[in-house]
């Protein structure tokens, strides 16, 4: 049930995730000399459609990994091991949702980045005994990385797109380590 504290957790988590992820993406684009620009063809309908998809996907993942599995595991094996198991499951799940099965390097990167994110979301759930903060952190991260900025081409053109189709600098390694750092915060 919503409470004043849970609503505050949700607002703070959403603001924190959007702010940190936006800062990271803007810094990375600056370092790569590939700045973002407003997508002139972006529409309100495209935004609403992407938001509906994002809300469904985050709700599904949160209900599965924090609302069901983590809740049960905390009671059966304790908080520390349950949080770790939830993070590992979250990382493995994303191998399938990202379609990287059979690509060892991509599997490792996807696992590390999403498992760290899953760990953050699981700790948020465990500490607050609520899904509000975990949901907000997850939603804020995904909306920023996949709707506001052109981080996921599968979602279609985003609100902000990079100036160059291909980065003039290879920032893959930098992005990987900074993503890990941001996920740990």
mmCIF file with all atom_site columns, C-alpha atoms in Angstrom:
data_model
loop_
_atom_site.group_PDB
_atom_site.id
_atom_site.type_symbol
_atom_site.label_atom_id
_atom_site.label_alt_id
_atom_site.label_comp_id
_atom_site.label_asym_id
_atom_site.label_entity_id
_atom_site.label_seq_id
_atom_site.pdbx_PDB_ins_code
_atom_site.Cartn_x
_atom_site.Cartn_y
_atom_site.Cartn_z
_atom_site.occupancy
_atom_site.B_iso_or_equiv
_atom_site.pdbx_formal_charge
_atom_site.auth_seq_id
_atom_site.auth_comp_id
_atom_site.auth_asym_id
_atom_site.auth_atom_id
_atom_site.pdbx_PDB_model_num
ATOM 1   C CA . UNK A 1 1   ? 0.000  0.000   0.000   1.00 0.00 ? 1   UNK A CA 1
ATOM 2   C CA . UNK A 1 2   ? 1.238  3.503   -0.699  1.00 0.00 ? 2   UNK A CA 1
ATOM 3   C CA . UNK A 1 3   ? 2.404  5.406   2.340   1.00 0.00 ? 3   UNK A CA 1
ATOM 4   C CA . UNK A 1 4   ? 3.932  8.854   2.623   1.00 0.00 ? 4   UNK A CA 1
ATOM 5   C CA . UNK A 1 5   ? 7.407  7.281   3.059   1.00 0.00 ? 5   UNK A CA 1
ATOM 6   C CA . UNK A 1 6   ? 7.007  4.936   0.094   1.00 0.00 ? 6   UNK A CA 1
ATOM 7   C CA . UNK A 1 7   ? 5.915  7.787   -2.153  1.00 0.00 ? 7   UNK A CA 1
ATOM 8   C CA . UNK A 1 8   ? 8.940  9.796   -0.993  1.00 0.00 ? 8   UNK A CA 1
ATOM 9   C CA . UNK A 1 9   ? 11.163 6.772   -1.700  1.00 0.00 ? 9   UNK A CA 1
ATOM 10  C CA . UNK A 1 10  ? 9.674  6.476   -5.176  1.00 0.00 ? 10  UNK A CA 1
ATOM 11  C CA . UNK A 1 11  ? 10.188 10.163  -5.988  1.00 0.00 ? 11  UNK A CA 1
ATOM 12  C CA . UNK A 1 12  ? 13.727 10.243  -4.612  1.00 0.00 ? 12  UNK A CA 1
ATOM 13  C CA . UNK A 1 13  ? 14.683 7.000   -6.390  1.00 0.00 ? 13  UNK A CA 1
ATOM 14  C CA . UNK A 1 14  ? 13.311 8.168   -9.725  1.00 0.00 ? 14  UNK A CA 1
ATOM 15  C CA . UNK A 1 15  ? 15.031 11.557  -9.447  1.00 0.00 ? 15  UNK A CA 1
ATOM 16  C CA . UNK A 1 16  ? 18.334 9.997   -8.377  1.00 0.00 ? 16  UNK A CA 1
ATOM 17  C CA . UNK A 1 17  ? 18.365 7.414   -11.179 1.00 0.00 ? 17  UNK A CA 1
ATOM 18  C CA . UNK A 1 18  ? 17.412 9.899   -13.915 1.00 0.00 ? 18  UNK A CA 1
ATOM 19  C CA . UNK A 1 19  ? 19.923 12.476  -12.661 1.00 0.00 ? 19  UNK A CA 1
ATOM 20  C CA . UNK A 1 20  ? 22.864 10.058  -12.337 1.00 0.00 ? 20  UNK A CA 1
ATOM 21  C CA . UNK A 1 21  ? 22.181 8.268   -15.606 1.00 0.00 ? 21  UNK A CA 1
ATOM 22  C CA . UNK A 1 22  ? 21.692 11.543  -17.499 1.00 0.00 ? 22  UNK A CA 1
ATOM 23  C CA . UNK A 1 23  ? 24.929 12.931  -16.061 1.00 0.00 ? 23  UNK A CA 1
ATOM 24  C CA . UNK A 1 24  ? 26.789 9.768   -16.997 1.00 0.00 ? 24  UNK A CA 1
ATOM 25  C CA . UNK A 1 25  ? 25.449 9.720   -20.587 1.00 0.00 ? 25  UNK A CA 1
ATOM 26  C CA . UNK A 1 26  ? 26.221 13.408  -21.089 1.00 0.00 ? 26  UNK A CA 1
ATOM 27  C CA . UNK A 1 27  ? 29.753 13.017  -19.690 1.00 0.00 ? 27  UNK A CA 1
ATOM 28  C CA . UNK A 1 28  ? 30.391 9.950   -21.858 1.00 0.00 ? 28  UNK A CA 1
ATOM 29  C CA . UNK A 1 29  ? 29.137 11.767  -24.955 1.00 0.00 ? 29  UNK A CA 1
ATOM 30  C CA . UNK A 1 30  ? 31.375 14.727  -24.125 1.00 0.00 ? 30  UNK A CA 1
ATOM 31  C CA . UNK A 1 31  ? 34.426 12.481  -23.676 1.00 0.00 ? 31  UNK A CA 1
ATOM 32  C CA . UNK A 1 32  ? 33.639 10.693  -26.946 1.00 0.00 ? 32  UNK A CA 1
ATOM 33  C CA . UNK A 1 33  ? 33.091 14.028  -28.699 1.00 0.00 ? 33  UNK A CA 1
ATOM 34  C CA . UNK A 1 34  ? 29.678 12.799  -29.816 1.00 0.00 ? 34  UNK A CA 1
ATOM 35  C CA . UNK A 1 35  ? 27.172 15.184  -28.218 1.00 0.00 ? 35  UNK A CA 1
ATOM 36  C CA . UNK A 1 36  ? 23.456 14.588  -28.003 1.00 0.00 ? 36  UNK A CA 1
ATOM 37  C CA . UNK A 1 37  ? 20.961 16.665  -29.941 1.00 0.00 ? 37  UNK A CA 1
ATOM 38  C CA . UNK A 1 38  ? 17.188 16.869  -29.798 1.00 0.00 ? 38  UNK A CA 1
ATOM 39  C CA . UNK A 1 39  ? 15.475 14.441  -32.166 1.00 0.00 ? 39  UNK A CA 1
ATOM 40  C CA . UNK A 1 40  ? 13.311 16.672  -34.380 1.00 0.00 ? 40  UNK A CA 1
ATOM 41  C CA . UNK A 1 41  ? 11.117 13.704  -35.340 1.00 0.00 ? 41  UNK A CA 1
ATOM 42  C CA . UNK A 1 42  ? 10.293 12.579  -31.811 1.00 0.00 ? 42  UNK A CA 1
ATOM 43  C CA . UNK A 1 43  ? 6.577  12.636  -31.022 1.00 0.00 ? 43  UNK A CA 1
ATOM 44  C CA . UNK A 1 44  ? 4.435  12.562  -27.907 1.00 0.00 ? 44  UNK A CA 1
ATOM 45  C CA . UNK A 1 45  ? 2.842  9.326   -29.173 1.00 0.00 ? 45  UNK A CA 1
ATOM 46  C CA . UNK A 1 46  ? 6.258  7.685   -29.508 1.00 0.00 ? 46  UNK A CA 1
ATOM 47  C CA . UNK A 1 47  ? 7.120  8.772   -25.946 1.00 0.00 ? 47  UNK A CA 1
ATOM 48  C CA . UNK A 1 48  ? 3.823  7.476   -24.531 1.00 0.00 ? 48  UNK A CA 1
ATOM 49  C CA . UNK A 1 49  ? 4.185  4.167   -26.362 1.00 0.00 ? 49  UNK A CA 1
ATOM 50  C CA . UNK A 1 50  ? 7.765  3.729   -25.127 1.00 0.00 ? 50  UNK A CA 1
ATOM 51  C CA . UNK A 1 51  ? 6.736  4.673   -21.571 1.00 0.00 ? 51  UNK A CA 1
ATOM 52  C CA . UNK A 1 52  ? 3.892  2.141   -21.596 1.00 0.00 ? 52  UNK A CA 1
ATOM 53  C CA . UNK A 1 53  ? 6.326  -0.561  -22.710 1.00 0.00 ? 53  UNK A CA 1
ATOM 54  C CA . UNK A 1 54  ? 8.901  0.506   -20.120 1.00 0.00 ? 54  UNK A CA 1
ATOM 55  C CA . UNK A 1 55  ? 6.366  0.536   -17.282 1.00 0.00 ? 55  UNK A CA 1
ATOM 56  C CA . UNK A 1 56  ? 5.220  -2.972  -18.198 1.00 0.00 ? 56  UNK A CA 1
ATOM 57  C CA . UNK A 1 57  ? 8.726  -4.379  -18.521 1.00 0.00 ? 57  UNK A CA 1
ATOM 58  C CA . UNK A 1 58  ? 10.007 -2.824  -15.275 1.00 0.00 ? 58  UNK A CA 1
ATOM 59  C CA . UNK A 1 59  ? 6.854  -3.890  -13.422 1.00 0.00 ? 59  UNK A CA 1
ATOM 60  C CA . UNK A 1 60  ? 7.274  -7.463  -14.718 1.00 0.00 ? 60  UNK A CA 1
ATOM 61  C CA . UNK A 1 61  ? 10.946 -7.643  -13.731 1.00 0.00 ? 61  UNK A CA 1
ATOM 62  C CA . UNK A 1 62  ? 10.374 -6.038  -10.327 1.00 0.00 ? 62  UNK A CA 1
ATOM 63  C CA . UNK A 1 63  ? 7.410  -8.262  -9.500  1.00 0.00 ? 63  UNK A CA 1
ATOM 64  C CA . UNK A 1 64  ? 9.396  -11.335 -10.512 1.00 0.00 ? 64  UNK A CA 1
ATOM 65  C CA . UNK A 1 65  ? 12.799 -10.555 -9.014  1.00 0.00 ? 65  UNK A CA 1
ATOM 66  C CA . UNK A 1 66  ? 11.917 -8.410  -6.000  1.00 0.00 ? 66  UNK A CA 1
ATOM 67  C CA . UNK A 1 67  ? 8.215  -8.990  -5.410  1.00 0.00 ? 67  UNK A CA 1
ATOM 68  C CA . UNK A 1 68  ? 8.280  -12.788 -5.551  1.00 0.00 ? 68  UNK A CA 1
ATOM 69  C CA . UNK A 1 69  ? 11.708 -14.403 -5.620  1.00 0.00 ? 69  UNK A CA 1
ATOM 70  C CA . UNK A 1 70  ? 13.561 -12.034 -3.312  1.00 0.00 ? 70  UNK A CA 1
ATOM 71  C CA . UNK A 1 71  ? 10.691 -11.872 -0.852  1.00 0.00 ? 71  UNK A CA 1
ATOM 72  C CA . UNK A 1 72  ? 10.635 -15.673 -0.545  1.00 0.00 ? 72  UNK A CA 1
ATOM 73  C CA . UNK A 1 73  ? 14.422 -16.048 -0.509  1.00 0.00 ? 73  UNK A CA 1
ATOM 74  C CA . UNK A 1 74  ? 14.904 -13.491 2.284   1.00 0.00 ? 74  UNK A CA 1
ATOM 75  C CA . UNK A 1 75  ? 12.653 -15.541 4.536   1.00 0.00 ? 75  UNK A CA 1
ATOM 76  C CA . UNK A 1 76  ? 14.262 -18.866 3.582   1.00 0.00 ? 76  UNK A CA 1
ATOM 77  C CA . UNK A 1 77  ? 18.010 -18.147 3.285   1.00 0.00 ? 77  UNK A CA 1
ATOM 78  C CA . UNK A 1 78  ? 18.494 -14.691 4.823   1.00 0.00 ? 78  UNK A CA 1
ATOM 79  C CA . UNK A 1 79  ? 18.878 -11.223 3.368   1.00 0.00 ? 79  UNK A CA 1
ATOM 80  C CA . UNK A 1 80  ? 22.538 -11.306 2.251   1.00 0.00 ? 80  UNK A CA 1
ATOM 81  C CA . UNK A 1 81  ? 22.331 -14.553 0.316   1.00 0.00 ? 81  UNK A CA 1
ATOM 82  C CA . UNK A 1 82  ? 18.886 -13.687 -1.040  1.00 0.00 ? 82  UNK A CA 1
ATOM 83  C CA . UNK A 1 83  ? 20.109 -10.325 -2.388  1.00 0.00 ? 83  UNK A CA 1
ATOM 84  C CA . UNK A 1 84  ? 23.069 -12.066 -4.052  1.00 0.00 ? 84  UNK A CA 1
ATOM 85  C CA . UNK A 1 85  ? 20.848 -14.776 -5.569  1.00 0.00 ? 85  UNK A CA 1
ATOM 86  C CA . UNK A 1 86  ? 18.405 -12.156 -6.852  1.00 0.00 ? 86  UNK A CA 1
ATOM 87  C CA . UNK A 1 87  ? 21.239 -10.174 -8.452  1.00 0.00 ? 87  UNK A CA 1
ATOM 88  C CA . UNK A 1 88  ? 22.663 -13.276 -10.138 1.00 0.00 ? 88  UNK A CA 1
ATOM 89  C CA . UNK A 1 89  ? 19.232 -14.285 -11.427 1.00 0.00 ? 89  UNK A CA 1
ATOM 90  C CA . UNK A 1 90  ? 18.628 -10.759 -12.709 1.00 0.00 ? 90  UNK A CA 1
ATOM 91  C CA . UNK A 1 91  ? 21.952 -10.820 -14.573 1.00 0.00 ? 91  UNK A CA 1
ATOM 92  C CA . UNK A 1 92  ? 21.283 -14.207 -16.153 1.00 0.00 ? 92  UNK A CA 1
ATOM 93  C CA . UNK A 1 93  ? 17.726 -13.204 -17.117 1.00 0.00 ? 93  UNK A CA 1
ATOM 94  C CA . UNK A 1 94  ? 19.134 -10.305 -19.133 1.00 0.00 ? 94  UNK A CA 1
ATOM 95  C CA . UNK A 1 95  ? 21.182 -12.676 -21.293 1.00 0.00 ? 95  UNK A CA 1
ATOM 96  C CA . UNK A 1 96  ? 17.855 -13.733 -22.743 1.00 0.00 ? 96  UNK A CA 1
ATOM 97  C CA . UNK A 1 97  ? 16.168 -10.336 -22.874 1.00 0.00 ? 97  UNK A CA 1
ATOM 98  C CA . UNK A 1 98  ? 19.254 -8.805  -24.556 1.00 0.00 ? 98  UNK A CA 1
ATOM 99  C CA . UNK A 1 99  ? 19.649 -11.783 -26.899 1.00 0.00 ? 99  UNK A CA 1
ATOM 100 C CA . UNK A 1 100 ? 23.341 -12.380 -26.138 1.00 0.00 ? 100 UNK A CA 1
ATOM 101 C CA . UNK A 1 101 ? 23.303 -16.147 -25.511 1.00 0.00 ? 101 UNK A CA 1
ATOM 102 C CA . UNK A 1 102 ? 26.333 -17.708 -27.209 1.00 0.00 ? 102 UNK A CA 1
ATOM 103 C CA . UNK A 1 103 ? 28.369 -14.475 -27.226 1.00 0.00 ? 103 UNK A CA 1
ATOM 104 C CA . UNK A 1 104 ? 30.698 -14.898 -24.217 1.00 0.00 ? 104 UNK A CA 1
ATOM 105 C CA . UNK A 1 105 ? 32.098 -11.360 -24.076 1.00 0.00 ? 105 UNK A CA 1
ATOM 106 C CA . UNK A 1 106 ? 28.652 -9.768  -24.404 1.00 0.00 ? 106 UNK A CA 1
ATOM 107 C CA . UNK A 1 107 ? 27.240 -12.253 -21.893 1.00 0.00 ? 107 UNK A CA 1
ATOM 108 C CA . UNK A 1 108 ? 29.907 -11.258 -19.363 1.00 0.00 ? 108 UNK A CA 1
ATOM 109 C CA . UNK A 1 109 ? 29.301 -7.527  -19.864 1.00 0.00 ? 109 UNK A CA 1
ATOM 110 C CA . UNK A 1 110 ? 25.510 -7.869  -19.718 1.00 0.00 ? 110 UNK A CA 1
ATOM 111 C CA . UNK A 1 111 ? 25.754 -10.103 -16.662 1.00 0.00 ? 111 UNK A CA 1
ATOM 112 C CA . UNK A 1 112 ? 28.073 -7.776  -14.740 1.00 0.00 ? 112 UNK A CA 1
ATOM 113 C CA . UNK A 1 113 ? 26.159 -4.591  -15.501 1.00 0.00 ? 113 UNK A CA 1
ATOM 114 C CA . UNK A 1 114 ? 22.679 -6.017  -14.915 1.00 0.00 ? 114 UNK A CA 1
ATOM 115 C CA . UNK A 1 115 ? 23.688 -8.100  -11.894 1.00 0.00 ? 115 UNK A CA 1
ATOM 116 C CA . UNK A 1 116 ? 25.105 -4.978  -10.223 1.00 0.00 ? 116 UNK A CA 1
ATOM 117 C CA . UNK A 1 117 ? 21.864 -3.162  -11.054 1.00 0.00 ? 117 UNK A CA 1
ATOM 118 C CA . UNK A 1 118 ? 19.890 -6.129  -9.713  1.00 0.00 ? 118 UNK A CA 1
ATOM 119 C CA . UNK A 1 119 ? 21.957 -6.031  -6.531  1.00 0.00 ? 119 UNK A CA 1
ATOM 120 C CA . UNK A 1 120 ? 21.166 -2.314  -6.066  1.00 0.00 ? 120 UNK A CA 1
ATOM 121 C CA . UNK A 1 121 ? 17.454 -2.917  -6.630  1.00 0.00 ? 121 UNK A CA 1
ATOM 122 C CA . UNK A 1 122 ? 17.462 -5.923  -4.278  1.00 0.00 ? 122 UNK A CA 1
ATOM 123 C CA . UNK A 1 123 ? 19.217 -3.962  -1.520  1.00 0.00 ? 123 UNK A CA 1
ATOM 124 C CA . UNK A 1 124 ? 16.685 -1.138  -1.967  1.00 0.00 ? 124 UNK A CA 1
ATOM 125 C CA . UNK A 1 125 ? 13.867 -3.662  -1.560  1.00 0.00 ? 125 UNK A CA 1
ATOM 126 C CA . UNK A 1 126 ? 15.469 -5.360  1.432   1.00 0.00 ? 126 UNK A CA 1
ATOM 127 C CA . UNK A 1 127 ? 16.256 -2.101  3.257   1.00 0.00 ? 127 UNK A CA 1
ATOM 128 C CA . UNK A 1 128 ? 12.845 -0.488  2.700   1.00 0.00 ? 128 UNK A CA 1
ATOM 129 C CA . UNK A 1 129 ? 10.742 -3.674  2.785   1.00 0.00 ? 129 UNK A CA 1
ATOM 130 C CA . UNK A 1 130 ? 8.918  -2.173  -0.184  1.00 0.00 ? 130 UNK A CA 1
ATOM 131 C CA . UNK A 1 131 ? 9.122  -2.301  -3.965  1.00 0.00 ? 131 UNK A CA 1
ATOM 132 C CA . UNK A 1 132 ? 8.673  1.467   -4.390  1.00 0.00 ? 132 UNK A CA 1
ATOM 133 C CA . UNK A 1 133 ? 12.349 2.480   -4.240  1.00 0.00 ? 133 UNK A CA 1
ATOM 134 C CA . UNK A 1 134 ? 13.575 -0.504  -6.273  1.00 0.00 ? 134 UNK A CA 1
ATOM 135 C CA . UNK A 1 135 ? 10.893 0.111   -8.906  1.00 0.00 ? 135 UNK A CA 1
ATOM 136 C CA . UNK A 1 136 ? 11.733 3.828   -9.126  1.00 0.00 ? 136 UNK A CA 1
ATOM 137 C CA . UNK A 1 137 ? 15.489 3.221   -9.445  1.00 0.00 ? 137 UNK A CA 1
ATOM 138 C CA . UNK A 1 138 ? 14.923 0.597   -12.125 1.00 0.00 ? 138 UNK A CA 1
ATOM 139 C CA . UNK A 1 139 ? 12.391 2.723   -14.019 1.00 0.00 ? 139 UNK A CA 1
ATOM 140 C CA . UNK A 1 140 ? 14.552 5.849   -13.847 1.00 0.00 ? 140 UNK A CA 1
ATOM 141 C CA . UNK A 1 141 ? 17.589 3.997   -15.152 1.00 0.00 ? 141 UNK A CA 1
ATOM 142 C CA . UNK A 1 142 ? 15.696 2.329   -18.004 1.00 0.00 ? 142 UNK A CA 1
ATOM 143 C CA . UNK A 1 143 ? 13.731 5.422   -19.059 1.00 0.00 ? 143 UNK A CA 1
ATOM 144 C CA . UNK A 1 144 ? 16.884 7.527   -19.165 1.00 0.00 ? 144 UNK A CA 1
ATOM 145 C CA . UNK A 1 145 ? 18.996 4.944   -20.989 1.00 0.00 ? 145 UNK A CA 1
ATOM 146 C CA . UNK A 1 146 ? 16.326 3.733   -23.409 1.00 0.00 ? 146 UNK A CA 1
ATOM 147 C CA . UNK A 1 147 ? 13.809 6.521   -23.948 1.00 0.00 ? 147 UNK A CA 1
ATOM 148 C CA . UNK A 1 148 ? 15.412 9.871   -23.219 1.00 0.00 ? 148 UNK A CA 1
ATOM 149 C CA . UNK A 1 149 ? 18.851 9.083   -24.655 1.00 0.00 ? 149 UNK A CA 1
ATOM 150 C CA . UNK A 1 150 ? 19.658 6.993   -27.712 1.00 0.00 ? 150 UNK A CA 1
ATOM 151 C CA . UNK A 1 151 ? 21.117 4.095   -25.773 1.00 0.00 ? 151 UNK A CA 1
ATOM 152 C CA . UNK A 1 152 ? 18.834 1.348   -27.080 1.00 0.00 ? 152 UNK A CA 1
ATOM 153 C CA . UNK A 1 153 ? 18.131 1.481   -30.784 1.00 0.00 ? 153 UNK A CA 1
ATOM 154 C CA . UNK A 1 154 ? 15.581 -1.320  -30.358 1.00 0.00 ? 154 UNK A CA 1
ATOM 155 C CA . UNK A 1 155 ? 13.189 1.161   -28.744 1.00 0.00 ? 155 UNK A CA 1
ATOM 156 C CA . UNK A 1 156 ? 13.287 3.346   -31.848 1.00 0.00 ? 156 UNK A CA 1
ATOM 157 C CA . UNK A 1 157 ? 14.688 6.848   -32.101 1.00 0.00 ? 157 UNK A CA 1
ATOM 158 C CA . UNK A 1 158 ? 14.817 8.467   -28.674 1.00 0.00 ? 158 UNK A CA 1
ATOM 159 C CA . UNK A 1 159 ? 14.272 12.048  -27.559 1.00 0.00 ? 159 UNK A CA 1
ATOM 160 C CA . UNK A 1 160 ? 18.004 12.800  -27.583 1.00 0.00 ? 160 UNK A CA 1
ATOM 161 C CA . UNK A 1 161 ? 20.186 11.246  -30.271 1.00 0.00 ? 161 UNK A CA 1
ATOM 162 C CA . UNK A 1 162 ? 23.919 11.428  -30.708 1.00 0.00 ? 162 UNK A CA 1
ATOM 163 C CA . UNK A 1 163 ? 25.285 13.676  -33.414 1.00 0.00 ? 163 UNK A CA 1
ATOM 164 C CA . UNK A 1 164 ? 27.231 10.903  -35.142 1.00 0.00 ? 164 UNK A CA 1
ATOM 165 C CA . UNK A 1 165 ? 25.721 7.568   -36.120 1.00 0.00 ? 165 UNK A CA 1
ATOM 166 C CA . UNK A 1 166 ? 28.903 5.837   -34.923 1.00 0.00 ? 166 UNK A CA 1
ATOM 167 C CA . UNK A 1 167 ? 30.973 7.194   -32.067 1.00 0.00 ? 167 UNK A CA 1
ATOM 168 C CA . UNK A 1 168 ? 34.187 8.806   -33.330 1.00 0.00 ? 168 UNK A CA 1
ATOM 169 C CA . UNK A 1 169 ? 35.888 7.392   -30.206 1.00 0.00 ? 169 UNK A CA 1
ATOM 170 C CA . UNK A 1 170 ? 35.569 3.843   -28.905 1.00 0.00 ? 170 UNK A CA 1
ATOM 171 C CA . UNK A 1 171 ? 33.912 4.302   -25.533 1.00 0.00 ? 171 UNK A CA 1
ATOM 172 C CA . UNK A 1 172 ? 32.759 0.705   -25.018 1.00 0.00 ? 172 UNK A CA 1
ATOM 173 C CA . UNK A 1 173 ? 35.213 -0.049  -22.228 1.00 0.00 ? 173 UNK A CA 1
ATOM 174 C CA . UNK A 1 174 ? 34.700 3.354   -20.595 1.00 0.00 ? 174 UNK A CA 1
ATOM 175 C CA . UNK A 1 175 ? 30.923 2.925   -20.757 1.00 0.00 ? 175 UNK A CA 1
ATOM 176 C CA . UNK A 1 176 ? 31.175 -0.537  -19.204 1.00 0.00 ? 176 UNK A CA 1
ATOM 177 C CA . UNK A 1 177 ? 33.191 0.643   -16.199 1.00 0.00 ? 177 UNK A CA 1
ATOM 178 C CA . UNK A 1 178 ? 31.188 3.823   -15.680 1.00 0.00 ? 178 UNK A CA 1
ATOM 179 C CA . UNK A 1 179 ? 27.950 1.841   -15.885 1.00 0.00 ? 179 UNK A CA 1
ATOM 180 C CA . UNK A 1 180 ? 29.256 -0.443  -13.168 1.00 0.00 ? 180 UNK A CA 1
ATOM 181 C CA . UNK A 1 181 ? 30.184 2.571   -11.050 1.00 0.00 ? 181 UNK A CA 1
ATOM 182 C CA . UNK A 1 182 ? 26.787 4.247   -11.511 1.00 0.00 ? 182 UNK A CA 1
ATOM 183 C CA . UNK A 1 183 ? 24.961 1.011   -10.753 1.00 0.00 ? 183 UNK A CA 1
ATOM 184 C CA . UNK A 1 184 ? 26.921 0.686   -7.496  1.00 0.00 ? 184 UNK A CA 1
ATOM 185 C CA . UNK A 1 185 ? 25.886 4.145   -6.277  1.00 0.00 ? 185 UNK A CA 1
#
